Coordinates of C-alpha atoms in Angstrom, one line a residue:
Chain A
X1 CA 236.8 81.9 96.6
X2 CA 235.5 81.7 93.4
X3 CA 232.7 84.1 94.5
X4 CA 235.5 86.4 95.9
X5 CA 237.4 86.6 92.8
X6 CA 234.4 87.1 90.7
X7 CA 233.1 90.0 92.4
X8 CA 236.5 91.7 93.2
X9 CA 237.1 91.5 89.4
X10 CA 233.8 92.9 88.7
X11 CA 234.4 95.7 91.1
X12 CA 237.9 96.5 89.5
X13 CA 236.1 96.9 86.2
X14 CA 233.1 98.8 87.6
X15 CA 234.8 101.3 89.9
X16 CA 236.8 103.1 87.0
X17 CA 233.7 102.9 84.6
X18 CA 231.7 104.6 87.2
X19 CA 234.1 107.7 87.5
X20 CA 233.7 108.1 83.8
X21 CA 229.8 108.1 84.0
X22 CA 227.6 111.1 84.8
X23 CA 226.1 114.1 83.3
X24 CA 229.5 115.0 82.1
X25 CA 230.9 112.0 80.4
X26 CA 234.8 111.9 80.8
X27 CA 236.8 110.6 77.9
X28 CA 239.8 108.8 79.4
X29 CA 242.1 109.5 76.8
X30 CA 241.2 113.1 76.4
X31 CA 243.2 115.8 77.8
X32 CA 244.3 119.4 76.9
X33 CA 242.3 122.6 78.0
X34 CA 239.6 120.5 80.1
X35 CA 242.1 118.5 82.0
X36 CA 242.3 120.6 85.2
X37 CA 238.3 120.5 85.3
X38 CA 238.5 116.9 84.9
X39 CA 240.8 116.1 87.3
X40 CA 238.6 118.2 89.8
X41 CA 235.4 116.4 88.8
X42 CA 237.1 113.1 89.2
X43 CA 238.9 113.6 92.5
X44 CA 236.4 115.7 94.5
X45 CA 233.0 114.5 93.1
X46 CA 233.2 111.3 91.3
X47 CA 235.8 109.4 93.5
X48 CA 234.5 110.0 96.8
X49 CA 231.0 109.2 95.6
X50 CA 232.1 106.1 94.0
X51 CA 234.1 105.0 97.2
X52 CA 231.1 105.6 99.3
X53 CA 228.8 103.5 97.1
X54 CA 231.4 100.8 97.6
X55 CA 231.6 101.3 101.4
X56 CA 227.8 101.6 101.8
X57 CA 227.2 98.5 99.5
X58 CA 229.8 96.5 101.2
X59 CA 228.4 97.2 104.7
X60 CA 224.7 96.5 103.6
X61 CA 226.0 93.2 101.5
X62 CA 228.0 91.7 104.7
X63 CA 225.4 92.6 107.1
X64 CA 222.6 90.9 105.0
X65 CA 224.5 87.8 104.7
X66 CA 225.3 87.6 108.5
X67 CA 221.6 88.4 109.4
X68 CA 220.5 85.6 107.1
X69 CA 222.9 83.2 108.8
X70 CA 222.0 84.2 112.1
X71 CA 218.2 84.1 111.6
X72 CA 218.6 80.7 109.4
X73 CA 216.4 82.5 106.9
X74 CA 216.9 83.7 103.6
X75 CA 214.3 86.4 103.8
X76 CA 216.2 88.1 106.9
X77 CA 217.4 91.7 106.1
X78 CA 219.7 94.0 108.2
X79 CA 216.6 96.3 108.7
X80 CA 215.1 93.7 110.9
X81 CA 217.1 94.5 113.9
X82 CA 215.9 98.1 113.9
X83 CA 219.2 99.5 113.6
X84 CA 218.8 101.3 110.1
X85 CA 215.3 102.8 111.2
X86 CA 216.8 104.1 114.4
X87 CA 220.0 105.5 112.6
X88 CA 217.4 107.2 110.2
X89 CA 215.4 108.5 113.1
X90 CA 218.6 110.1 114.6
X91 CA 219.3 111.6 111.2
X92 CA 215.6 112.9 111.0
X93 CA 216.1 114.4 114.6
X94 CA 219.0 116.5 113.1
X95 CA 216.8 117.9 110.4
X96 CA 214.3 118.6 113.0
X97 CA 216.4 120.5 115.1
X98 CA 218.0 122.4 112.2
X99 CA 221.4 120.8 113.1
X100 CA 222.1 119.1 109.7
X101 CA 225.7 119.7 109.9
X102 CA 225.9 117.0 112.5
X103 CA 223.6 114.5 110.7
X104 CA 226.1 111.8 110.8
X105 CA 226.6 112.1 114.5
X106 CA 222.9 111.9 115.3
X107 CA 222.4 109.0 112.9
X108 CA 225.3 107.1 114.4
X109 CA 223.9 107.9 118.0
X110 CA 220.5 106.4 116.8
X111 CA 222.1 103.2 115.3
X112 CA 224.4 103.2 119.0
X113 CA 220.9 103.3 120.8
X114 CA 219.6 100.7 118.8
X115 CA 222.4 98.7 119.4
X116 CA 222.3 99.2 123.2
X117 CA 218.6 98.4 123.3
X118 CA 219.1 95.0 121.3
X119 CA 222.1 94.1 123.8
X120 CA 220.0 94.9 126.8
X121 CA 217.4 92.7 125.5
X122 CA 219.8 90.1 124.3
X123 CA 221.0 89.8 127.9
X124 CA 217.8 89.1 129.1
X125 CA 216.4 86.7 126.3
X126 CA 219.4 84.5 125.2
X127 CA 220.2 82.8 128.5
X128 CA 217.5 80.0 128.3
X129 CA 217.2 77.3 125.8
X130 CA 215.0 77.9 122.7
X131 CA 212.7 80.8 122.1
X132 CA 215.4 83.5 122.5
X133 CA 215.9 84.0 119.0
X134 CA 212.4 84.5 118.1
X135 CA 211.9 86.9 120.9
X136 CA 214.9 88.8 120.0
X137 CA 213.8 89.3 116.4
X138 CA 210.5 90.3 117.5
X139 CA 212.2 92.9 119.8
X140 CA 214.2 94.2 116.8
X141 CA 211.2 94.5 114.8
X142 CA 209.5 96.3 117.5
X143 CA 212.5 98.9 117.7
X144 CA 212.0 99.2 114.0
X145 CA 208.3 100.1 114.0
X146 CA 208.9 102.4 116.8
X147 CA 211.6 104.2 115.2
X148 CA 209.4 104.4 111.8
X149 CA 206.5 105.7 113.8
X150 CA 208.6 108.5 115.6
X151 CA 210.0 109.4 112.1
X152 CA 206.5 109.5 110.7
X153 CA 205.5 111.9 113.7
X154 CA 208.7 113.9 112.9
X155 CA 207.5 114.4 109.3
X156 CA 204.1 115.5 110.2
X157 CA 205.3 117.9 112.8
X158 CA 207.9 119.2 110.7
X159 CA 209.1 122.9 111.8
X160 CA 208.9 124.1 108.3
X161 CA 208.5 123.2 104.8
X162 CA 212.3 123.1 104.0
X163 CA 212.9 120.7 106.8
X164 CA 210.1 118.6 105.6
X165 CA 211.5 118.3 101.9
X166 CA 214.8 117.6 103.4
X167 CA 213.6 114.7 105.6
X168 CA 211.8 113.1 102.9
X169 CA 214.4 113.3 100.4
X170 CA 217.0 112.2 102.9
X171 CA 214.9 109.1 103.8
X172 CA 215.0 107.9 100.2
X173 CA 218.8 107.5 100.4
X174 CA 221.2 109.0 98.0
X175 CA 225.1 109.4 97.3
X176 CA 224.5 112.9 95.6
X177 CA 227.1 115.5 96.4
X178 CA 228.8 113.6 99.1
X179 CA 232.6 114.5 99.7
X180 CA 235.6 112.8 101.3
X181 CA 234.3 113.8 104.7
X182 CA 231.6 111.2 104.5
X183 CA 234.0 108.6 103.3
X184 CA 236.2 109.1 106.3
X185 CA 233.1 108.8 108.6
X186 CA 231.6 105.6 107.0
X187 CA 234.6 103.7 105.7
X188 CA 236.6 103.0 109.1
X189 CA 233.2 102.1 110.9
X190 CA 232.0 99.8 108.0
X191 CA 235.4 98.1 107.7
X192 CA 235.2 97.5 111.4
X193 CA 231.6 96.0 111.3
X194 CA 232.5 93.8 108.6
X195 CA 235.6 92.8 110.7
X196 CA 233.4 92.1 113.6
X197 CA 231.0 89.9 111.3
X198 CA 234.0 87.9 110.1
X199 CA 235.0 87.0 113.7
X200 CA 231.4 85.8 114.3
X201 CA 231.4 83.8 110.9
X202 CA 232.2 80.5 112.1
X203 CA 229.8 80.3 114.8
X204 CA 227.2 81.3 112.3
X205 CA 228.0 78.2 110.5
X206 CA 227.6 76.0 113.5
X207 CA 224.0 77.7 113.7
X208 CA 223.3 75.9 110.2
X209 CA 222.6 72.7 112.6
X210 CA 220.2 74.6 114.8
X211 CA 220.7 76.6 118.1
X212 CA 221.1 73.7 120.3
X213 CA 223.6 71.7 118.2
X214 CA 225.4 75.0 118.1
X215 CA 225.6 75.5 121.8
X216 CA 226.7 71.8 122.2
X217 CA 229.6 72.6 119.7
X218 CA 231.0 75.2 122.1
X219 CA 229.1 78.5 120.6
X220 CA 228.1 80.8 123.1
X221 CA 224.9 82.2 122.0
X222 CA 225.2 85.7 123.7
X223 CA 228.7 86.2 122.6
X224 CA 227.5 85.5 118.9
X225 CA 224.6 87.8 119.3
X226 CA 226.7 90.5 120.6
X227 CA 229.0 90.2 117.8
X228 CA 226.2 90.5 115.4
X229 CA 224.5 93.5 117.1
X230 CA 227.9 95.4 117.1
X231 CA 228.8 94.0 113.4
X232 CA 225.5 94.8 111.7
X233 CA 225.3 98.1 113.9
X234 CA 228.6 99.5 112.7
X235 CA 228.3 98.4 109.1
X236 CA 224.7 99.5 108.6
X237 CA 224.7 102.4 110.9
X238 CA 227.6 104.0 109.3
X239 CA 225.8 103.4 105.9
X240 CA 222.5 105.2 107.0
X241 CA 224.7 108.1 108.4
X242 CA 226.1 109.0 105.1
X243 CA 223.7 107.8 102.5
X244 CA 220.2 107.5 104.2
X245 CA 218.0 104.4 103.9
X246 CA 219.0 102.0 101.1
X247 CA 216.8 99.2 101.0
X248 CA 217.0 95.6 99.5
X249 CA 220.7 95.3 99.2
X250 CA 221.2 93.4 102.3
X251 CA 218.2 91.1 101.3
X252 CA 219.1 90.6 97.7
X253 CA 223.0 90.4 97.5
X254 CA 223.4 87.2 99.6
X255 CA 220.8 85.4 97.2
X256 CA 222.9 86.4 94.4
X257 CA 226.2 85.3 96.0
X258 CA 224.9 81.9 97.6
X259 CA 224.9 79.7 94.6
X260 CA 228.4 80.5 93.9
X261 CA 229.5 79.5 97.3
X262 CA 229.5 76.5 99.6
X263 CA 226.5 78.2 101.1
X264 CA 227.7 78.2 104.5
X265 CA 227.1 81.7 106.2
X266 CA 230.9 82.2 106.7
X267 CA 231.5 81.7 103.1
X268 CA 229.0 84.3 102.1
X269 CA 230.2 87.5 104.1
X270 CA 233.2 88.6 102.0
X271 CA 231.8 88.0 98.6
X272 CA 228.4 89.4 99.6
X273 CA 230.4 92.6 100.7
X274 CA 232.0 92.8 97.2
X275 CA 228.7 92.0 95.5
X276 CA 227.0 94.7 97.6
X277 CA 229.6 97.1 96.6
X278 CA 229.2 96.2 93.0
X279 CA 225.5 96.7 93.0
X280 CA 225.2 99.9 95.0
X281 CA 228.1 101.4 92.7
X282 CA 226.3 100.3 89.6
X283 CA 223.0 101.7 90.6
X284 CA 224.6 104.9 91.8
X285 CA 226.1 105.1 88.4
X286 CA 223.0 104.4 86.6
X287 CA 220.8 107.0 88.5
X288 CA 223.7 109.6 87.6
X289 CA 223.5 108.9 83.8
X290 CA 219.5 108.5 83.5
X291 CA 218.1 111.5 81.7
X292 CA 215.8 112.7 84.2
X293 CA 215.2 116.3 85.2
X294 CA 216.3 115.5 88.8
X295 CA 218.3 112.6 89.7
X296 CA 216.4 109.5 90.7
X297 CA 217.2 108.8 94.4
X298 CA 219.4 105.8 94.9
X299 CA 217.1 104.4 97.4
X300 CA 214.2 104.5 95.4
X301 CA 216.0 103.1 92.5
X302 CA 217.2 100.0 94.4
X303 CA 213.8 99.4 95.9
X304 CA 212.4 99.4 92.3
X305 CA 214.9 96.6 91.4
X306 CA 214.4 95.0 94.9
X307 CA 210.7 94.7 95.2
X308 CA 210.2 92.5 92.0
X309 CA 213.3 90.5 92.7
X310 CA 211.8 89.8 96.4
X311 CA 208.5 88.7 94.7
X312 CA 210.4 86.3 92.4
X313 CA 212.2 85.2 95.4
X314 CA 208.9 84.2 97.1
X315 CA 207.7 82.3 94.2
X316 CA 210.8 80.4 93.9
X317 CA 210.8 79.6 97.5
X318 CA 207.3 78.3 97.3
X319 CA 208.3 75.9 94.5
X320 CA 211.0 74.7 97.2
X321 CA 214.2 75.4 94.8
X322 CA 215.6 77.7 97.1
Chain B
X1 CA 235.8 58.5 133.2
X2 CA 232.0 58.7 133.8
X3 CA 229.1 61.1 133.0
X4 CA 227.1 61.4 136.1
X5 CA 223.7 62.9 136.9
X6 CA 223.6 63.6 140.6
X7 CA 220.3 64.2 142.2
X8 CA 219.4 66.3 139.0
X9 CA 216.2 68.4 139.3
X10 CA 215.1 70.3 136.5
X11 CA 212.4 73.0 135.8
X12 CA 211.1 74.2 132.5
X13 CA 208.9 77.1 133.1
X14 CA 206.6 76.1 135.7
X15 CA 206.7 72.6 135.3
X16 CA 209.2 70.2 137.1
X17 CA 210.6 67.8 134.3
X18 CA 213.0 66.0 136.3
X19 CA 212.9 65.1 139.8
X20 CA 216.0 63.8 141.8
X21 CA 217.6 61.7 139.2
X22 CA 221.0 60.0 139.7
X23 CA 222.6 57.9 137.4
X24 CA 226.3 57.2 136.1
X25 CA 226.9 56.4 132.5
X26 CA 229.9 54.4 131.7
X27 CA 232.3 54.7 128.8
X28 CA 232.1 51.8 126.2
X29 CA 228.5 51.2 126.8
X30 CA 225.3 52.1 125.1
X31 CA 223.0 53.5 127.6
X32 CA 219.2 53.9 126.5
X33 CA 217.0 56.5 128.1
X34 CA 213.4 55.2 127.5
X35 CA 210.1 56.5 128.9
X36 CA 206.7 57.5 127.7
X37 CA 206.0 61.0 126.1
X38 CA 206.8 63.6 128.7
X39 CA 208.7 61.6 130.8
X40 CA 211.6 63.9 130.6
X41 CA 214.0 61.9 128.4
X42 CA 215.1 64.7 126.1
X43 CA 215.5 67.0 129.1
X44 CA 217.8 64.5 130.8
X45 CA 219.8 64.2 127.8
X46 CA 220.0 67.9 127.4
X47 CA 221.0 68.3 131.1
X48 CA 223.7 65.6 130.6
X49 CA 224.9 67.7 127.7
X50 CA 225.0 70.7 129.6
X51 CA 222.4 72.7 127.5
X52 CA 220.1 72.8 130.4
X53 CA 221.4 73.7 133.8
X54 CA 219.7 71.7 136.7
X55 CA 217.9 73.8 139.2
X56 CA 219.3 71.5 141.9
X57 CA 221.9 68.9 141.9
X58 CA 224.4 68.7 139.0
X59 CA 226.1 66.8 136.1
X60 CA 229.7 65.8 136.4
X61 CA 232.2 64.7 133.8
X62 CA 235.0 62.8 135.2
X63 CA 234.1 64.5 138.5
X64 CA 234.1 68.0 137.3
X65 CA 230.8 69.9 137.4
X66 CA 229.8 70.4 133.6
X67 CA 228.3 74.0 134.1
X68 CA 232.0 74.9 135.0
X69 CA 233.6 73.5 132.1
X70 CA 234.7 75.9 129.3
X71 CA 232.0 75.6 126.3
X72 CA 234.7 74.6 123.9
X73 CA 236.2 71.9 126.4
X74 CA 232.5 70.5 126.9
X75 CA 231.6 70.5 123.2
X76 CA 235.0 68.5 122.5
X77 CA 234.0 65.9 125.2
X78 CA 230.5 65.4 124.4
X79 CA 229.1 65.3 120.8
X80 CA 225.3 65.9 120.9
X81 CA 223.0 65.1 118.2
X82 CA 219.7 66.8 118.7
X83 CA 216.3 65.4 117.7
X84 CA 215.4 65.9 114.0
X85 CA 217.3 66.7 111.0
X86 CA 217.1 70.4 110.7
X87 CA 219.8 71.9 108.4
X88 CA 219.2 75.5 107.6
X89 CA 221.2 75.7 104.0
X90 CA 221.6 73.3 101.3
X91 CA 225.2 72.7 102.0
X92 CA 227.1 69.7 100.8
X93 CA 227.5 66.5 103.0
X94 CA 231.4 67.2 103.4
X95 CA 230.7 70.9 104.8
X96 CA 228.1 69.4 107.3
X97 CA 230.4 66.7 108.7
X98 CA 233.4 69.4 109.0
X99 CA 231.3 71.2 111.3
X100 CA 232.1 68.5 113.8
X101 CA 235.6 70.1 114.0
X102 CA 234.0 73.3 115.5
X103 CA 234.7 72.6 119.3
X104 CA 238.3 71.9 118.4
X105 CA 238.6 75.2 116.3
X106 CA 240.6 73.4 113.7
X107 CA 239.9 72.3 110.3
X108 CA 241.8 68.9 110.3
X109 CA 240.4 66.7 107.2
X110 CA 241.4 63.2 108.7
X111 CA 239.0 62.9 111.4
X112 CA 236.1 64.2 108.8
X113 CA 237.2 61.6 106.3
X114 CA 237.2 58.9 109.0
X115 CA 233.7 59.7 110.0
X116 CA 232.5 59.9 106.2
X117 CA 234.2 56.4 105.7
X118 CA 232.9 55.1 109.1
X119 CA 229.2 55.9 107.9
X120 CA 229.7 54.9 104.2
X121 CA 229.1 58.4 102.9
X122 CA 231.9 58.4 100.5
X123 CA 229.8 58.6 97.5
X124 CA 227.7 61.3 98.9
X125 CA 230.5 63.5 99.9
X126 CA 229.8 66.2 97.6
X127 CA 226.2 65.8 97.5
X128 CA 224.0 68.7 98.8
X129 CA 221.8 68.0 101.8
X130 CA 218.6 68.4 99.8
X131 CA 219.2 65.4 97.6
X132 CA 219.6 63.0 100.5
X133 CA 217.0 60.6 101.9
X134 CA 215.9 60.7 105.5
X135 CA 218.2 57.7 106.2
X136 CA 221.2 59.3 104.7
X137 CA 220.6 62.6 106.2
X138 CA 220.6 60.9 109.6
X139 CA 224.0 59.3 108.8
X140 CA 225.3 62.7 107.9
X141 CA 224.4 64.2 111.1
X142 CA 225.8 61.4 113.1
X143 CA 229.1 61.7 111.1
X144 CA 229.1 65.3 112.1
X145 CA 229.3 64.3 115.7
X146 CA 231.9 61.5 115.2
X147 CA 234.2 64.1 113.4
X148 CA 234.7 65.9 116.5
X149 CA 236.2 62.6 118.1
X150 CA 233.9 63.0 121.3
X151 CA 234.6 60.7 124.3
X152 CA 230.7 60.8 124.6
X153 CA 227.9 60.7 122.2
X154 CA 224.5 61.9 123.3
X155 CA 221.8 61.6 120.7
X156 CA 218.1 62.4 121.0
X157 CA 216.0 59.7 119.2
X158 CA 218.7 59.3 116.5
X159 CA 216.6 56.2 115.0
X160 CA 213.3 57.8 114.8
X161 CA 212.1 58.4 111.3
X162 CA 214.2 55.8 110.0
X163 CA 213.2 52.5 108.2
X164 CA 213.9 49.1 109.8
X165 CA 217.1 48.6 107.7
X166 CA 218.6 52.1 108.4
X167 CA 217.5 51.8 112.2
X168 CA 219.6 48.7 112.7
X169 CA 222.4 49.9 110.5
X170 CA 222.7 53.2 112.5
X171 CA 222.2 51.4 115.9
X172 CA 225.1 49.2 114.6
X173 CA 227.1 52.4 113.9
X174 CA 226.6 53.6 117.6
X175 CA 227.5 49.9 119.1
X176 CA 230.9 50.1 117.1
X177 CA 231.5 53.7 118.6
X178 CA 230.8 52.2 122.0
X179 CA 233.2 49.3 121.2
X180 CA 235.9 51.8 120.4
X181 CA 235.5 53.2 123.9
X182 CA 233.1 56.0 123.6
X183 CA 230.4 56.3 126.0
X184 CA 227.0 56.4 124.1
X185 CA 223.7 57.8 125.5
X186 CA 220.6 57.7 123.4
X187 CA 217.0 58.4 123.7
X188 CA 214.8 55.9 122.2
X189 CA 211.3 55.2 121.7
X190 CA 211.6 51.5 120.4
X191 CA 211.9 49.4 123.5
X192 CA 213.0 46.4 121.4
X193 CA 215.8 48.4 119.8
X194 CA 216.7 49.4 123.4
X195 CA 216.4 45.9 124.8
X196 CA 218.6 44.5 121.8
X197 CA 221.2 47.3 121.6
X198 CA 221.9 49.1 124.7
X199 CA 224.0 47.6 127.6
X200 CA 222.1 49.7 130.0
X201 CA 218.7 51.1 130.1
X202 CA 217.4 54.2 132.0
X203 CA 213.5 54.2 132.4
X204 CA 212.1 57.5 133.0
X205 CA 208.5 58.2 134.2
X206 CA 207.0 61.6 134.8
X207 CA 210.5 63.0 135.5
X208 CA 211.5 60.2 137.9
X209 CA 213.6 57.5 137.6
X210 CA 211.6 54.3 137.2
X211 CA 214.2 51.7 136.6
X212 CA 218.1 51.5 135.9
X213 CA 219.9 48.6 135.0
X214 CA 220.8 45.8 132.3
X215 CA 218.2 45.7 129.6
X216 CA 216.5 42.6 130.7
X217 CA 215.9 43.9 134.3
X218 CA 215.0 47.5 133.4
X219 CA 212.6 46.7 130.6
X220 CA 211.0 43.9 132.6
X221 CA 207.4 43.2 131.7
X222 CA 206.2 44.4 135.0
X223 CA 208.2 47.7 134.7
X224 CA 206.6 48.3 131.1
X225 CA 203.1 47.6 132.5
X226 CA 203.7 50.2 135.3
X227 CA 205.3 52.7 133.4
X228 CA 203.6 52.7 130.0
X229 CA 200.2 51.2 131.3
X230 CA 200.3 48.5 128.7
X231 CA 200.3 44.7 128.8
X232 CA 203.3 43.5 126.9
X233 CA 205.4 40.3 126.4
X234 CA 208.9 39.8 125.3
X235 CA 209.6 36.9 122.9
X236 CA 213.0 35.9 121.7
X237 CA 214.0 34.9 118.2
X238 CA 214.9 31.2 117.9
X239 CA 218.2 29.5 117.4
X240 CA 218.2 29.8 113.7
X241 CA 218.0 33.4 113.9
X242 CA 220.8 33.5 116.4
X243 CA 223.2 32.1 114.1
X244 CA 222.2 34.2 111.3
X245 CA 222.6 37.3 113.7
X246 CA 226.1 36.2 114.7
X247 CA 227.2 36.0 111.1
X248 CA 226.3 39.5 110.7
X249 CA 228.3 40.7 113.6
X250 CA 225.1 41.9 115.6
X251 CA 225.0 42.2 119.2
X252 CA 226.0 39.8 121.6
X253 CA 222.6 39.0 123.0
X254 CA 221.6 35.3 122.9
X255 CA 218.9 36.1 120.5
X256 CA 216.9 39.2 119.3
X257 CA 214.0 40.3 121.3
X258 CA 210.7 41.6 120.2
X259 CA 208.0 43.2 122.3
X260 CA 204.3 42.2 121.7
X261 CA 201.7 44.6 123.0
X262 CA 198.6 43.1 124.2
X263 CA 196.6 46.2 125.1
X264 CA 196.0 48.6 127.8
X265 CA 196.1 47.3 131.6

């Protein structure tokens, strides 16, 4: 509860601030001749971008929290299931085919394909006792590396230089020049995904005591896995469809949030969504303001923060203080 | 009100771990499952919990096949304590115990409080798991099971990795549960604990039922010799010890037994 209030409050402060920040700083108390222009910048450029940052960050944060709870591992990341790489592969296919207008559809189809594959594998692995979870995670990793290889293949065989540069840029993730259209695609899917994850939340708590204890308490492992695949698939897939690959948010955010909660997976999902929204919103505002010739890609910026944090996390874990 | 294994056969992979096991556990009793390593003790316990489905035969709870019971209903009737004390996150004691309400789908605090009180965890209630000793952790995990108010408590080596006083302490708690009407089934390695605390002992040997009955019969020296391939003698504590034990409210046995091993057969 404390964490929810904290991050909701933070978001309430960050959101208006991010609307003011950019190449053109907006004076909230200004008015006069530029007012119409200012309104246009706010409503058609900055607000949709900010809302999209909130949506993407929330999806990644919630999915990360759920994944760590499910795999009982603080190093788990929503990318582990291969959903984000498959969504990216779908998007890359749309560049390759020169059908960029339907990019989100292609990306969502990629995420959907990954989810279907995972569900198929889950149906075959989670029936027996033990081992199912490890096998399933490995299957997810295989899907991820297959998608990665196909993406690399698409890059090396790009039909022209324009498509190549588009693919590479897009893979790095960004929220530049996004409109309300992207918001309408991503927001409902992400919200639905977070909703599904919340349904699974209590079962994730039971997993704290191990797979067998959870099953003995009436948790159906197959149902839990399906909920997780659908929840992560929707919230991450929708994010990739509109913003490309944005790494590390799903990994880092639950760690920032965990000490502020009772550490149960169910207590982590909503505050992780809020904190993820804060992080992506802040990072996106920062890349907008940085005085560089071309805007730093959001995905790159977050990885630049994320990688050192991950190292620090590993060192802390070795010391056993996690 | 019984939990029955009926001609249970169980395979794990290619290996047949249980062969034609039939046994009926009674409520109000502690039933100990003992046997050498790999005898199938944990497998039998998991089959009784419904976590493993027999290849042939079945497990019934009050006459109903346990495989047909809804998962939640089964979880409310049978509290299962797996081997080991694995807790993924550094949560507080109270949060772990409250997980026991999961099969009921409620967040009633009274049974959680009662379980915490029964296992003397009041002072540790807010303490994170990482700051507990092994014995305290074992008590927390048993409290989690008790918070679900199950009619059956099935525990896989709950006393392993505990020092002597904590072993007796936890065994005493299980005895209290049985006196309160619950059926308690535990896998044990320590034959003396089984002899002193169990009302009934099931001896498994390579997946088959080697003995089933009151402790003095099921753990007779000749059976131990046959199943464990060791020579061993039971000795009984003297009259002084008996009165001391009675003051402590320990088991009704005429005296405590200890097993002296004399070497391989």
